[in-house]
Amino acid sequence: MDLPSPANPTHESSVGSFSATSPRSLPIPPPMRPRVLCLQACAQIGEDAIHDGQMIPALLVKLGITMDDYAENTQLLMYCKCGNVESGQSLFDMNAREKYALAWNVEDLMPPSEKYVFNFNSKEELKRWHLYSDSEYGGLSSASLEITDAGSGAGLSGIFSGNLSVDVAEGSTWRMNRSGFCGMRSKKFDGFIDLDAYDTIAMRLRGDGRCYISTIPLHRYLPTWRGNIISAKLEMNPSRILGMSLSVNAEGGVPGAKSGPGDFRVEIDWIKALRT
């Protein structure tokens, strides 16, 4: 019996653009002989369910599975809190010919607890990022991104570094309200990244005394522009992530952290999505 697969699973100051999407739907299998799908159930419970024809509803929203999906096709869905994969496989082997029964752990249908979004362990990673700074508008800040062995014993890492300047180039025709910022923005993904199964974005990084955010719950994200929070009312949709960006600013930060113009350097190992 083939199980329906769940949808593919979803930093410093901002994580890209998000847009609305339609709810996930579970493909309905064609009508067939009655089955019993025992999620996280032991073999004995599965056998009893086959014998008695039980139907026990369960809240499996995270898997995108509903009772209606199976009831319309004479399916029996059961959810219990015991058993393991081995007992499920035994039940399947015993009853596949007669009853098409299957017992399995619900964890086997769930996405992993963490997922790499970016991993800065290869020079190919450079192709996935675009650098920006106030120099595009007449400022004098600069930034670079390279993949190198940072000497920390962890192998290759991304080195995002540069200089923050609050000055403006002489003769500039731009009318800047604020300077002193640099950033790195991911290039367009091939489609979207779906992080709907996760609740947190995390980074492993080593800083330089400035204030860098390393872990942010997705529900805490706020719309930003050049590192500043804006008042626009935008709802984030973690199932359709268009991109991610990290920014460094001369102004702001927590008390005691390094701030103001000058050099900056951040080592980044990876960016992950977590389910905590």
XYZ file of C-alpha atoms in Angstrom:
276
model
C 0.000 0.000 0.000
C 1.413 3.359 -0.982
C 0.949 6.044 1.648
C 0.153 9.634 0.617
C 3.243 11.767 1.130
C 2.958 15.045 3.049
C 3.785 18.270 1.243
C 7.489 19.039 1.056
C 8.422 20.887 4.272
C 9.118 25.786 6.014
C 18.911 35.097 9.200
C 19.518 37.849 10.519
C 16.991 40.619 10.249
C 14.676 39.535 7.458
C 13.556 36.484 5.558
C 12.418 37.385 2.067
C 9.070 37.567 0.421
C 6.004 35.472 1.031
C 2.724 35.104 -0.835
C -0.610 33.390 -0.328
C -1.272 29.848 -1.360
C -4.198 27.463 -1.459
C -4.534 24.811 1.270
C -2.788 21.531 0.725
C -4.969 18.717 -0.525
C -4.473 15.003 -0.140
C -4.862 12.978 -3.352
C -7.768 10.535 -3.027
C -6.866 6.960 -3.943
C -9.225 5.116 -6.291
C -11.931 2.948 -4.690
C -10.693 -0.495 -3.697
C -11.184 -3.191 -1.102
C -11.404 -1.847 2.470
C -8.077 -1.133 4.129
C -6.983 -0.313 7.625
C -4.263 2.312 7.986
C -2.929 2.038 11.540
C -0.649 4.961 12.297
C 1.661 4.338 15.241
C -0.272 1.172 16.148
C 0.897 -2.263 17.220
C 0.130 -5.391 15.220
C -2.527 -6.627 17.660
C -4.457 -3.368 17.455
C -4.256 -3.518 13.687
C -5.595 -7.077 13.647
C -8.460 -6.090 15.957
C -9.290 -3.169 13.701
C -9.448 -5.465 10.690
C -11.616 -7.961 12.533
C -14.036 -5.434 14.019
C -13.999 -2.916 11.181
C -13.262 -0.077 13.569
C -12.895 3.535 12.522
C -11.182 5.768 15.085
C -10.873 9.457 14.059
C -7.596 11.246 14.675
C -6.309 14.786 14.433
C -3.666 14.456 11.719
C -3.780 17.971 10.350
C -0.010 18.225 10.085
C -0.007 15.269 7.736
C -2.811 16.707 5.630
C -4.908 13.575 6.278
C -8.628 13.808 7.080
C -11.241 11.176 7.786
C -13.299 12.297 4.785
C -10.424 11.452 2.455
C -10.710 7.813 3.444
C -14.383 7.438 4.333
C -15.400 8.148 0.743
C -13.271 5.240 -0.412
C -14.290 2.686 2.211
C -10.971 3.291 3.949
C -10.564 2.807 7.689
C -8.203 5.245 9.404
C -6.905 4.478 12.852
C -4.493 6.335 15.134
C -3.070 4.746 18.277
C -0.219 5.618 20.651
C 1.819 2.457 20.657
C 3.703 0.089 18.425
C 6.588 0.489 16.017
C 7.619 0.068 12.413
C 8.602 -3.596 12.831
C 5.233 -4.639 14.214
C 3.559 -2.665 11.481
C 5.524 -4.448 8.804
C 4.607 -7.797 10.376
C 0.944 -6.878 10.296
C 1.241 -5.868 6.681
C 2.938 -9.137 5.749
C 0.278 -11.184 7.545
C -2.746 -9.452 6.118
C -1.741 -7.879 2.823
C -3.355 -10.572 0.698
C -6.603 -10.721 2.601
C -7.270 -7.308 4.111
C -4.646 -4.902 2.752
C -3.787 -3.883 6.322
C -0.892 -1.643 7.227
C 0.444 -0.481 10.592
C 3.143 2.165 10.711
C 4.652 4.864 12.883
C 3.200 8.301 12.307
C 6.753 9.712 12.516
C 7.594 7.927 9.270
C 5.089 10.157 7.491
C 6.239 13.376 9.138
C 8.948 15.615 7.642
C 12.316 15.589 9.454
C 12.671 17.824 12.499
C 15.159 20.069 10.691
C 15.913 20.973 7.086
C 18.863 22.721 5.465
C 17.813 25.796 3.530
C 21.372 26.961 2.798
C 24.642 25.205 3.602
C 27.814 27.255 3.150
C 30.152 24.287 2.683
C 30.783 24.643 -1.049
C 31.902 27.425 -3.354
C 28.811 26.643 -5.451
C 26.847 28.378 -2.691
C 28.200 31.741 -3.905
C 26.044 31.415 -7.020
C 22.907 31.488 -4.883
C 23.472 34.924 -3.345
C 23.468 38.561 -4.467
C 25.261 41.286 -2.469
C 23.932 44.800 -1.980
C 24.907 47.922 -0.025
C 24.243 51.632 0.184
C 26.873 52.073 -2.550
C 24.044 51.434 -5.030
C 22.550 54.744 -3.873
C 25.677 56.843 -3.470
C 26.942 55.466 -0.151
C 30.423 54.145 0.560
C 29.701 50.846 2.340
C 31.021 47.638 0.790
C 30.519 43.901 1.271
C 31.850 40.567 0.039
C 30.903 36.908 0.410
C 33.370 34.050 0.111
C 33.503 30.382 1.012
C 36.705 29.492 2.822
C 38.205 27.550 5.706
C 37.761 29.944 8.607
C 40.233 28.006 10.757
C 37.662 27.019 13.369
C 38.019 23.311 12.668
C 34.515 23.091 11.220
C 35.574 22.965 7.563
C 34.361 25.448 4.979
C 32.161 28.364 6.014
C 30.647 31.414 4.424
C 32.429 34.670 5.283
C 30.196 37.719 4.912
C 32.395 40.769 5.515
C 32.919 44.368 4.540
C 32.851 47.940 5.779
C 29.946 50.056 6.975
C 30.215 53.746 6.162
C 27.771 56.531 6.911
C 29.436 58.830 4.362
C 28.166 59.618 0.881
C 30.292 59.784 -2.262
C 31.168 63.289 -3.436
C 29.072 64.459 -6.341
C 26.404 61.819 -5.742
C 23.024 62.745 -7.206
C 21.203 60.373 -4.877
C 19.285 61.887 -1.964
C 19.799 59.295 0.758
C 17.923 59.388 4.043
C 20.169 56.775 5.632
C 23.440 55.057 4.778
C 25.598 52.475 6.530
C 24.056 49.172 5.456
C 25.112 46.019 3.587
C 23.348 42.767 2.907
C 23.220 39.472 1.069
C 20.031 38.333 -0.633
C 19.328 34.900 -2.064
C 18.659 34.705 -5.761
C 15.309 33.394 -6.947
C 14.594 29.812 -6.025
C 13.474 27.310 -8.613
C 9.871 27.590 -7.476
C 9.267 28.013 -3.737
C 10.649 26.642 -0.499
C 7.917 25.080 1.630
C 8.645 25.462 5.350
C 5.069 24.984 6.495
C 6.081 21.999 8.640
C 8.596 24.110 10.612
C 8.313 26.894 13.168
C 11.825 28.383 13.444
C 14.641 29.643 11.223
C 18.123 29.190 12.731
C 21.704 29.957 11.710
C 25.051 28.753 12.971
C 27.357 31.752 12.903
C 30.312 33.399 14.591
C 30.236 37.165 14.908
C 32.587 40.048 15.526
C 31.031 41.727 18.543
C 28.109 43.245 16.669
C 24.538 42.129 17.311
C 23.416 39.248 15.058
C 20.166 37.316 15.380
C 20.731 33.562 15.111
C 17.315 32.029 15.857
C 13.891 33.456 15.029
C 10.494 31.750 15.446
C 8.542 32.125 12.213
C 5.593 33.722 14.006
C 7.927 36.508 15.211
C 8.931 37.661 11.740
C 8.087 41.256 10.880
C 8.294 43.020 7.500
C 11.523 44.990 7.143
C 13.160 47.320 4.632
C 16.945 47.726 4.689
C 17.091 46.373 8.219
C 14.303 48.570 9.603
C 10.887 47.255 10.653
C 8.088 48.788 8.585
C 4.405 49.159 9.457
C 3.015 47.356 6.391
C 0.499 44.660 7.329
C 1.839 41.633 5.481
C 1.038 38.039 6.381
C 3.882 35.567 6.006
C 3.099 32.309 4.252
C 5.829 29.786 5.186
C 4.702 27.340 2.505
C 5.713 29.698 -0.345
C 9.040 31.318 0.539
C 10.543 33.286 -2.328
C 13.896 34.168 -0.793
C 15.936 35.067 2.269
C 18.254 37.935 3.108
C 20.686 38.985 5.826
C 21.626 42.594 6.504
C 24.146 44.471 8.646
C 23.565 48.075 9.704
C 25.726 50.736 11.295
C 22.844 51.847 13.498
C 20.821 49.786 15.965
C 21.622 46.669 17.967
C 21.335 45.764 21.630
C 23.055 47.765 24.388
C 26.706 46.809 24.751
C 27.019 45.389 21.243
C 29.415 46.892 18.741
C 27.725 49.428 16.465
C 28.489 52.381 14.240
C 30.602 52.543 11.071
C 33.576 50.268 10.561
C 34.490 46.775 9.473
C 32.240 43.761 10.032
C 32.783 40.025 9.608
C 30.352 37.145 10.095
C 31.074 33.445 9.590
C 27.997 31.466 8.522
C 27.913 27.658 8.495
C 24.288 27.045 7.582
C 20.712 28.276 7.647
C 18.126 25.703 8.715
C 14.412 25.365 9.311
C 13.569 23.682 12.631
C 10.484 22.137 14.159
C 10.863 22.761 17.886
